PDB file of C-alpha atoms in Angstrom:
ATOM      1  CA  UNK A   1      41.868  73.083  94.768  1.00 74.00           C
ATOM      2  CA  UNK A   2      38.960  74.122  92.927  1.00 84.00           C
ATOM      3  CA  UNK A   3      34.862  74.249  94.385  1.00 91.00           C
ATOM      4  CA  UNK A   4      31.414  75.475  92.976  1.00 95.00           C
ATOM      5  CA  UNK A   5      28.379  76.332  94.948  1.00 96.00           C
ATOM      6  CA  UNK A   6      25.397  76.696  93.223  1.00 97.00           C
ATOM      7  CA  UNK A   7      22.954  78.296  96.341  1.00 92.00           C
ATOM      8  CA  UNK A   8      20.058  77.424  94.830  1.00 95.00           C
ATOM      9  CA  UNK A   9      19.180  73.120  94.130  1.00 95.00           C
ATOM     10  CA  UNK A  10      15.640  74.506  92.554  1.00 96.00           C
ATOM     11  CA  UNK A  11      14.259  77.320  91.278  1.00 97.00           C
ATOM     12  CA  UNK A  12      10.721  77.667  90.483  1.00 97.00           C
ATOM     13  CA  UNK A  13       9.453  80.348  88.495  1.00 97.00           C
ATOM     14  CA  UNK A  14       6.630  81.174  86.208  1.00 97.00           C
ATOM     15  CA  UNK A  15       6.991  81.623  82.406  1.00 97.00           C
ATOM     16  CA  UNK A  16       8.128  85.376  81.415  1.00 97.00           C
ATOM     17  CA  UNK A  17       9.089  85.787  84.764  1.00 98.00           C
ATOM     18  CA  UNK A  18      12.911  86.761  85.099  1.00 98.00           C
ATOM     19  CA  UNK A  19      15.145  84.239  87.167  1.00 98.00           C
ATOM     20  CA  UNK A  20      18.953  83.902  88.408  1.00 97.00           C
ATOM     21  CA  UNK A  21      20.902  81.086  88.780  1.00 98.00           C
ATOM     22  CA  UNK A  22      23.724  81.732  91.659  1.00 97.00           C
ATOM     23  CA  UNK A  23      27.473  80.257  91.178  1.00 97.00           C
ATOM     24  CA  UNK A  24      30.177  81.007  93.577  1.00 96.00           C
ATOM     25  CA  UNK A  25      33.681  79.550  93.047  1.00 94.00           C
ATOM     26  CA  UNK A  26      37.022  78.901  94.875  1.00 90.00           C
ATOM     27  CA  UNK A  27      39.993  79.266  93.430  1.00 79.00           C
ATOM     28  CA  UNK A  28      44.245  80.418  93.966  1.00 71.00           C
ATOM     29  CA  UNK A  29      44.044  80.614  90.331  1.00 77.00           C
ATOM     30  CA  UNK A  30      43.204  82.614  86.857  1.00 79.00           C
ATOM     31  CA  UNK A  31      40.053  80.778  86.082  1.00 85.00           C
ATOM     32  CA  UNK A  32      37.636  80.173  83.137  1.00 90.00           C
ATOM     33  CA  UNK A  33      34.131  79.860  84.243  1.00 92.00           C
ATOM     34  CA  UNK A  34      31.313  77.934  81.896  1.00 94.00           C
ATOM     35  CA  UNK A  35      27.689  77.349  82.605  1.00 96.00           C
ATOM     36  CA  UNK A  36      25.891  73.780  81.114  1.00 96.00           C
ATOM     37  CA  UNK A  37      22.527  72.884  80.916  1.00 96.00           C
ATOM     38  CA  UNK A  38      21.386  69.375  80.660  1.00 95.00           C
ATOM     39  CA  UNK A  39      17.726  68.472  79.899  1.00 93.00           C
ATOM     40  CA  UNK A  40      16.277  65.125  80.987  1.00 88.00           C
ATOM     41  CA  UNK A  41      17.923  62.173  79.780  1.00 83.00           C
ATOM     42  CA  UNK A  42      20.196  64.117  78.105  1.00 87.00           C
ATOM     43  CA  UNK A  43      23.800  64.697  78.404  1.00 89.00           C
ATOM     44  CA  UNK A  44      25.296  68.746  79.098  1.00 93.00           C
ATOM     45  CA  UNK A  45      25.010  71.547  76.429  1.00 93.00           C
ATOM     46  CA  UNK A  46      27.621  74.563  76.573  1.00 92.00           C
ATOM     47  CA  UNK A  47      25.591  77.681  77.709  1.00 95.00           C
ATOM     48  CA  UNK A  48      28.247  79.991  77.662  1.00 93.00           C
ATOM     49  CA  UNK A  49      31.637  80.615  79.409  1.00 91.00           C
ATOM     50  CA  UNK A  50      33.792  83.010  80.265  1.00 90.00           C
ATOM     51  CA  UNK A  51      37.447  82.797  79.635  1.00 87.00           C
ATOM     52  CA  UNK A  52      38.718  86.633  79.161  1.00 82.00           C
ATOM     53  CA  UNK A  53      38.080  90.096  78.448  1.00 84.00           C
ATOM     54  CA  UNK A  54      33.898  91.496  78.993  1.00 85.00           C
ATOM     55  CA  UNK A  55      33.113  90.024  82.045  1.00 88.00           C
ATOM     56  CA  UNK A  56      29.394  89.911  80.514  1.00 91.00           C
ATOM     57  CA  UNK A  57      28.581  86.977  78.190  1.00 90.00           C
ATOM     58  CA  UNK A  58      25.707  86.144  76.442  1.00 89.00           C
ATOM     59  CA  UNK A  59      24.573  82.629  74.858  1.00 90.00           C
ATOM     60  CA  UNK A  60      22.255  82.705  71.989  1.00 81.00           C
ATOM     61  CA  UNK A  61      19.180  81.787  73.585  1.00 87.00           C
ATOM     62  CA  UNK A  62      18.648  84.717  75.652  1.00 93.00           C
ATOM     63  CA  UNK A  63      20.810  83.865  78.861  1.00 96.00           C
ATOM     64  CA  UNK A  64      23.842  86.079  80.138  1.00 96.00           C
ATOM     65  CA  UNK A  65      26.457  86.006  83.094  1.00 97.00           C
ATOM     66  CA  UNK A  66      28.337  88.016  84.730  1.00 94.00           C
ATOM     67  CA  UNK A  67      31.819  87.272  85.796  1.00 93.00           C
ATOM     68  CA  UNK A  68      31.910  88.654  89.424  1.00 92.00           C
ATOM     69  CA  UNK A  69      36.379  88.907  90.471  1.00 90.00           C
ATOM     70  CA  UNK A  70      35.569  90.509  93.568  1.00 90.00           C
ATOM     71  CA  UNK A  71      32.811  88.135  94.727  1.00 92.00           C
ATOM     72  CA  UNK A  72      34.024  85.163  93.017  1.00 93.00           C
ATOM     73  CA  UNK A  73      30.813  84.583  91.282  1.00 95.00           C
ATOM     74  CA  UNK A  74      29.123  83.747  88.035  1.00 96.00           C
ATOM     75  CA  UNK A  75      25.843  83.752  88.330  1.00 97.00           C
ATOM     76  CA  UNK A  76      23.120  82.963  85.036  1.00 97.00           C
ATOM     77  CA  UNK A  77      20.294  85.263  84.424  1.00 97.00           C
ATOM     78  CA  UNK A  78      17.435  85.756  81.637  1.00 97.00           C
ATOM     79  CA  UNK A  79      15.250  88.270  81.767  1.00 97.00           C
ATOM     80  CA  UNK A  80      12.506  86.093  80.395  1.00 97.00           C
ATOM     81  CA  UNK A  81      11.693  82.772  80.824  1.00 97.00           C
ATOM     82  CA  UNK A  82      10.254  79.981  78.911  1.00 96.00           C
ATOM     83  CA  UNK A  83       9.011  76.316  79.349  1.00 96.00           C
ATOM     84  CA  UNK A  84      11.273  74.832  77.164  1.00 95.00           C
ATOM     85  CA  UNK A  85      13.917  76.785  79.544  1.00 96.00           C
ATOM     86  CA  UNK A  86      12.995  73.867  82.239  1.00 96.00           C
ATOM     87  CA  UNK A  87      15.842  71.740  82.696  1.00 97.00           C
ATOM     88  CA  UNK A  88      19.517  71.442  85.338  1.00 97.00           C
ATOM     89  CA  UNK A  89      21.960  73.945  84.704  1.00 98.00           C
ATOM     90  CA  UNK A  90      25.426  73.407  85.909  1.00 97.00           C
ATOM     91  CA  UNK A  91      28.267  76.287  86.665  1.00 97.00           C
ATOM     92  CA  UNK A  92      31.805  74.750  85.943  1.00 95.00           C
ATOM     93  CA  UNK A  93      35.084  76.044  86.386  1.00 92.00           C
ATOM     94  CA  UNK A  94      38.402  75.358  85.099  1.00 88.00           C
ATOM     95  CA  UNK A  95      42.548  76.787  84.741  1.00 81.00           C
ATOM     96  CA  UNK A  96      45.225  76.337  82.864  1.00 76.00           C
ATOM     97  CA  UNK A  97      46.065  73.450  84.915  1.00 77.00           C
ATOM     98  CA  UNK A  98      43.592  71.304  85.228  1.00 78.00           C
ATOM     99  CA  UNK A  99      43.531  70.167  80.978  1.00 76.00           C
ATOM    100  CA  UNK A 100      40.061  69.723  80.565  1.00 83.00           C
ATOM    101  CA  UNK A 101      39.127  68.773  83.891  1.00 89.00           C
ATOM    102  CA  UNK A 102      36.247  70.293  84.991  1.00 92.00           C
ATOM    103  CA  UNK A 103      34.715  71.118  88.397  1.00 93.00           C
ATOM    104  CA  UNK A 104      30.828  71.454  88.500  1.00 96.00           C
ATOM    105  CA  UNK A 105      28.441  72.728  90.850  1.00 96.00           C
ATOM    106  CA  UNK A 106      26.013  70.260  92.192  1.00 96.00           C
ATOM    107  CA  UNK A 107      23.432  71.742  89.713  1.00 96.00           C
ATOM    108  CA  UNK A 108      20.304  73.796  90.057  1.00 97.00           C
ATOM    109  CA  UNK A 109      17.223  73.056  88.612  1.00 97.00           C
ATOM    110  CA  UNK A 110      15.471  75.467  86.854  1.00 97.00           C
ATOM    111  CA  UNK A 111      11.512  74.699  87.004  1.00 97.00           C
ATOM    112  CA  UNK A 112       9.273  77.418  84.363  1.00 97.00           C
ATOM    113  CA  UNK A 113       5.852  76.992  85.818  1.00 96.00           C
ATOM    114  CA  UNK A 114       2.845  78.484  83.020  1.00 94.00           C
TER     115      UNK A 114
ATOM    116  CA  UNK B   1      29.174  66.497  61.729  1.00 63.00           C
ATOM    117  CA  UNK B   2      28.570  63.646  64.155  1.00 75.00           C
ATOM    118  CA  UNK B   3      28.514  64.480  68.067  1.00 92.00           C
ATOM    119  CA  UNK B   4      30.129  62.112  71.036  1.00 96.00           C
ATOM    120  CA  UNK B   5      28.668  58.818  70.957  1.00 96.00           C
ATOM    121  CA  UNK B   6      28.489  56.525  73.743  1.00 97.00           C
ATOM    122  CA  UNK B   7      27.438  53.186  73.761  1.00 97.00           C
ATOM    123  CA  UNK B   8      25.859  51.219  75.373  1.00 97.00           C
ATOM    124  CA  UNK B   9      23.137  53.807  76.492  1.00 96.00           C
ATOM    125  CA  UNK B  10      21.759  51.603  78.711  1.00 97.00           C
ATOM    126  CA  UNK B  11      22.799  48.611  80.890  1.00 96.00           C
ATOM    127  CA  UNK B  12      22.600  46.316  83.958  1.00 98.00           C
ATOM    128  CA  UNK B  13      25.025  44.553  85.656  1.00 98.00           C
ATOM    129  CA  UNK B  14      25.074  42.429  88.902  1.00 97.00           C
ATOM    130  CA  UNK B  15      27.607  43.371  91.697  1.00 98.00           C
ATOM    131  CA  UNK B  16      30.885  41.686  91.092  1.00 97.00           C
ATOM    132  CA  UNK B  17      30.963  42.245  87.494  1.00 98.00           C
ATOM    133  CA  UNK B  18      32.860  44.294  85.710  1.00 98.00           C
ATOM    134  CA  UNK B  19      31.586  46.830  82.702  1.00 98.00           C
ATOM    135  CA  UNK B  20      33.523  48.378  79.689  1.00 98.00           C
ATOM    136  CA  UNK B  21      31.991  51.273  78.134  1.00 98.00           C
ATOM    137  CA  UNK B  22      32.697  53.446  74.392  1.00 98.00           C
ATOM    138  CA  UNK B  23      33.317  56.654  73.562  1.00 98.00           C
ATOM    139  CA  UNK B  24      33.839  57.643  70.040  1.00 98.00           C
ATOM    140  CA  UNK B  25      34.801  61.387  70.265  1.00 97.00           C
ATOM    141  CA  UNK B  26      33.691  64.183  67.870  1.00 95.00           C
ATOM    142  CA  UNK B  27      35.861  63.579  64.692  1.00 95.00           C
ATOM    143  CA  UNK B  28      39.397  65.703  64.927  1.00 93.00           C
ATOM    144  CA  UNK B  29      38.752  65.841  68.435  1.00 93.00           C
ATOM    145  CA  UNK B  30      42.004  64.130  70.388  1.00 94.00           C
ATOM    146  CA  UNK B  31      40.774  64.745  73.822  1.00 94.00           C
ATOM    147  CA  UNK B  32      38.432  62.806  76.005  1.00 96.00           C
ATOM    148  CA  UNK B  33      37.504  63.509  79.383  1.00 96.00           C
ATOM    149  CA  UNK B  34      34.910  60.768  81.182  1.00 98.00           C
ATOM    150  CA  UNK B  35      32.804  62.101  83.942  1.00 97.00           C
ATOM    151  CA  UNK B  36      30.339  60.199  86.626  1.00 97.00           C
ATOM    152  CA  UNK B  37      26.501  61.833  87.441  1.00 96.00           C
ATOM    153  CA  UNK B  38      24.985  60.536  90.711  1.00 95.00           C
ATOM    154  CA  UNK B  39      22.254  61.764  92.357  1.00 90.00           C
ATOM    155  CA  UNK B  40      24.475  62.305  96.153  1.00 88.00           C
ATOM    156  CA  UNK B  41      27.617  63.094  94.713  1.00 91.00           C
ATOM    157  CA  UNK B  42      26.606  65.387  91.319  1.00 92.00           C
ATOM    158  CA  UNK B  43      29.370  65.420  88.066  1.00 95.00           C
ATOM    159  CA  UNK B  44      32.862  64.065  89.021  1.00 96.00           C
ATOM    160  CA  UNK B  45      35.639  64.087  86.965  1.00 96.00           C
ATOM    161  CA  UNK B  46      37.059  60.371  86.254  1.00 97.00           C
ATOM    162  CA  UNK B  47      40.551  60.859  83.829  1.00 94.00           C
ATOM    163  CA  UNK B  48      41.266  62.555  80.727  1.00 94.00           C
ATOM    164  CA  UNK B  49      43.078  60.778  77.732  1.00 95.00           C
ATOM    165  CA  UNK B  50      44.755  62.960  75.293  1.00 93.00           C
ATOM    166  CA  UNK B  51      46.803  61.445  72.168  1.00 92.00           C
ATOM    167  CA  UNK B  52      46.178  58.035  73.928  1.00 94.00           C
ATOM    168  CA  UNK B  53      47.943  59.502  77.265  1.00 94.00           C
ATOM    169  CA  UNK B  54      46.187  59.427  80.459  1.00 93.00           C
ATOM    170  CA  UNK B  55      46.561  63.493  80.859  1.00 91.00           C
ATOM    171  CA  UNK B  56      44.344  63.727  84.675  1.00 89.00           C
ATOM    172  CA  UNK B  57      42.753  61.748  86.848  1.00 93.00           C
ATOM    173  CA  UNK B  58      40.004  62.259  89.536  1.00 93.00           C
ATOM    174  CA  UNK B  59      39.411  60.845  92.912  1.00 93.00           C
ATOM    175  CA  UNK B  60      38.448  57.528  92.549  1.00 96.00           C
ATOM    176  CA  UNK B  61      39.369  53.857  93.333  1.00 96.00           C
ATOM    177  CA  UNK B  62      41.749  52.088  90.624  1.00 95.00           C
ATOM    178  CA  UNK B  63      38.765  49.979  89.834  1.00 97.00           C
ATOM    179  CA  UNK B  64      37.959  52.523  87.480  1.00 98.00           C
ATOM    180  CA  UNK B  65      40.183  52.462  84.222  1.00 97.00           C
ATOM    181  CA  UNK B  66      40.321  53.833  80.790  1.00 97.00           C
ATOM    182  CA  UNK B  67      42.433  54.104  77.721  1.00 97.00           C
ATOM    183  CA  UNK B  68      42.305  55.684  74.275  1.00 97.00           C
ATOM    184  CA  UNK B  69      43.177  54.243  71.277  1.00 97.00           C
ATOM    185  CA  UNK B  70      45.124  56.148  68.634  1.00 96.00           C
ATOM    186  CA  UNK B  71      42.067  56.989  66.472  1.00 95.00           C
ATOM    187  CA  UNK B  72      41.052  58.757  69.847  1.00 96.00           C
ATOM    188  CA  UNK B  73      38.051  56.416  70.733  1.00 97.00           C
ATOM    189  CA  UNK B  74      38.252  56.235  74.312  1.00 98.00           C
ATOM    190  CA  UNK B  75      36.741  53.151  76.697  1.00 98.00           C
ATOM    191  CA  UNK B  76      36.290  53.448  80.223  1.00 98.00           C
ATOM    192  CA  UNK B  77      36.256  50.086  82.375  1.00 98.00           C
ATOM    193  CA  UNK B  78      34.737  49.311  85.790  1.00 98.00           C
ATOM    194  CA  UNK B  79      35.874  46.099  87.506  1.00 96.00           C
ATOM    195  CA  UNK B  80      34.258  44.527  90.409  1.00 97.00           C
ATOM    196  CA  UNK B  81      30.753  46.601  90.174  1.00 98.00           C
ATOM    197  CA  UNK B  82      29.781  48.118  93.737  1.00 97.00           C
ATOM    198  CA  UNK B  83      26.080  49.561  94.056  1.00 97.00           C
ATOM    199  CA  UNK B  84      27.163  52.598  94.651  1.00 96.00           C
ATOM    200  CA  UNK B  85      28.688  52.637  91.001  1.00 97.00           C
ATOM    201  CA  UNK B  86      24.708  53.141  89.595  1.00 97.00           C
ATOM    202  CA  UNK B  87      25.532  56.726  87.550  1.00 97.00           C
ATOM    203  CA  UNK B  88      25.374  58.054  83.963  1.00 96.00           C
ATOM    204  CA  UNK B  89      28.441  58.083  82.841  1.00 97.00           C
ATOM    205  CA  UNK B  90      29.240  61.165  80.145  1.00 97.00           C
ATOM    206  CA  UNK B  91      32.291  61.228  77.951  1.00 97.00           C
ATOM    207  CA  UNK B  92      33.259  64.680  76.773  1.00 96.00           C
ATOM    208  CA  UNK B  93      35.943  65.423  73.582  1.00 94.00           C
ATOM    209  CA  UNK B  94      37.109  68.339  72.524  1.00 92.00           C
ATOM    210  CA  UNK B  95      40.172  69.605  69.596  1.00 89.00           C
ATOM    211  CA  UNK B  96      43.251  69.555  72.449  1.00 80.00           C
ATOM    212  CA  UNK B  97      43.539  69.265  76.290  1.00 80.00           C
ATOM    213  CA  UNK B  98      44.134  72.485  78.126  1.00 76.00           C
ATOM    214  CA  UNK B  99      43.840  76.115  77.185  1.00 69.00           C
ATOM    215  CA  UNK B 100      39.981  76.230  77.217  1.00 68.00           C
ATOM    216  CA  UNK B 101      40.438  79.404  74.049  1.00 67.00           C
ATOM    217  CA  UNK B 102      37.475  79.686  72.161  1.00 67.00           C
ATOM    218  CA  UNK B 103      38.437  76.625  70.067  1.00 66.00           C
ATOM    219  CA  UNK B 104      38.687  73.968  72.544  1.00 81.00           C
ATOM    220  CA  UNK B 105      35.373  73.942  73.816  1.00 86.00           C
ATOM    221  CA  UNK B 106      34.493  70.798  75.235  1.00 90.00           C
ATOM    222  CA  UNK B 107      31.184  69.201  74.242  1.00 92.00           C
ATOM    223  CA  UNK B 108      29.548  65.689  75.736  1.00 95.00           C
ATOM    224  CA  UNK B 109      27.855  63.008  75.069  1.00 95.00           C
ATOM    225  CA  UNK B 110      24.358  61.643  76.067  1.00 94.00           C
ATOM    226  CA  UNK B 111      25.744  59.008  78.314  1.00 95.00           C
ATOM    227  CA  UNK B 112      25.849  55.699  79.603  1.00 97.00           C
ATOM    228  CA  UNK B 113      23.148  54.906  82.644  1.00 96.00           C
ATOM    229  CA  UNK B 114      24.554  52.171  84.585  1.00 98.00           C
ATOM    230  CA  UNK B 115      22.757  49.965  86.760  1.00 98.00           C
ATOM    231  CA  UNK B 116      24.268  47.930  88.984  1.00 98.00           C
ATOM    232  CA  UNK B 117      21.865  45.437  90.939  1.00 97.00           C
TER     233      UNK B 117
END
């Protein structure tokens, strides 16, 4: 069976500021790894996600991460933060098994103070 | 191009009741995938209907049902309403089920908030 941790429920940080968002997974299997982001009252946006190859990948607002083997992690970083960056972001995992069933973290919420 | 719609967005129902709710993936998409937000228990996976085949289904009680229809609108029904069944409920489609390439990404809707009182 699959799991996510996400370490971190909140994250406060000030605008500019760089942050990380921490994802761990469990799994006996080849996995693809994706991270969301939902804003309020909204439902879940792709971020990115990493299914092969670089182990580096980058969404098109500014955000990259890192697929980790050896530490079984995935964790979401931005060198620079903005308000509009405020929202819950969700690490997600999946395998060729599982269709399109995926398993989430609980979420952490990301908090971009001025 | 038109994204998942859901409907109802919003709703109340007393316990007891029962609740249908509508998922009209993104057009060409064949998969949907219905998922359950709740403050204690975060995003759980509830089934996946592909080509009007229940493909996977999560851990819950068979009080929870769906189906999808063959133009790949999907409903999701919840009989007997507990309090504990108070969630936003987000539908997901995507082109196929499985093999998450970079052409079967999976994208969701805004959701259904559910209040059961």
């Amino acid at each position: 069976a699959q799991s996510v941790t996400q370490l971190d429920s909140q994250v406060p940080v000030f605008e500019e500021a760089p942050v990380e968002l921490r994802c761990n997974y469990s799994s006996s299997v080849s996995v693809y790894l994706f991270w969301y982001v939902q804003y309020p009252n909204q439902g879940l946006q792709l971020l990115l996600k990493y299914l092969s190859g670089s182990t580096l990948v980058e969404s098109i607002n500014g955000f990259e991460a890192e697929f980790n083997k050896s530490q079984t992690s995935f964790h979401l970083r931005k060198p620079s933060v903005h308000i509009s960056d405020t929202a819950e972001y969700f690490c997600a995992v999946s395998d060729n098994n599982a269709g399109n069933m995926l398993t989430f973290g609980g979420g952490t919420r990301l908090m971009v103070k001025p | 191009k038109a994204g998942v719609t859901q409907t109802p967005r919003y709703l109340i129902k007393t316990r007891g009741q029962q609740v249908t709710l509508s998922c009209s993936p993104i057009s060409g998409h064949r998969s949907v995938s219905w998922y359950q937000q709740t403050p204690g228990q975060g995003l759980q996976f509830l089934f996946e209907y592909f080509s009007e085949t229940q493909r996977n289904k999560g851990n819950f009680p068979g009080r929870f049902s769906g189906r999808q229809f063959s133009n790949s609108r999907s409903e999701m029904n919840v009989s007997t309403l507990e309090l504990g069944d108070s969630a936003l409920y987000l539908c997901a489609s995507s082109l196929v089920s499985g093999l998450p390439s970079s052409g079967n990404t999976i994208y969701f809707g805004e959701g259904s908030w559910l209040t059961v009182v």
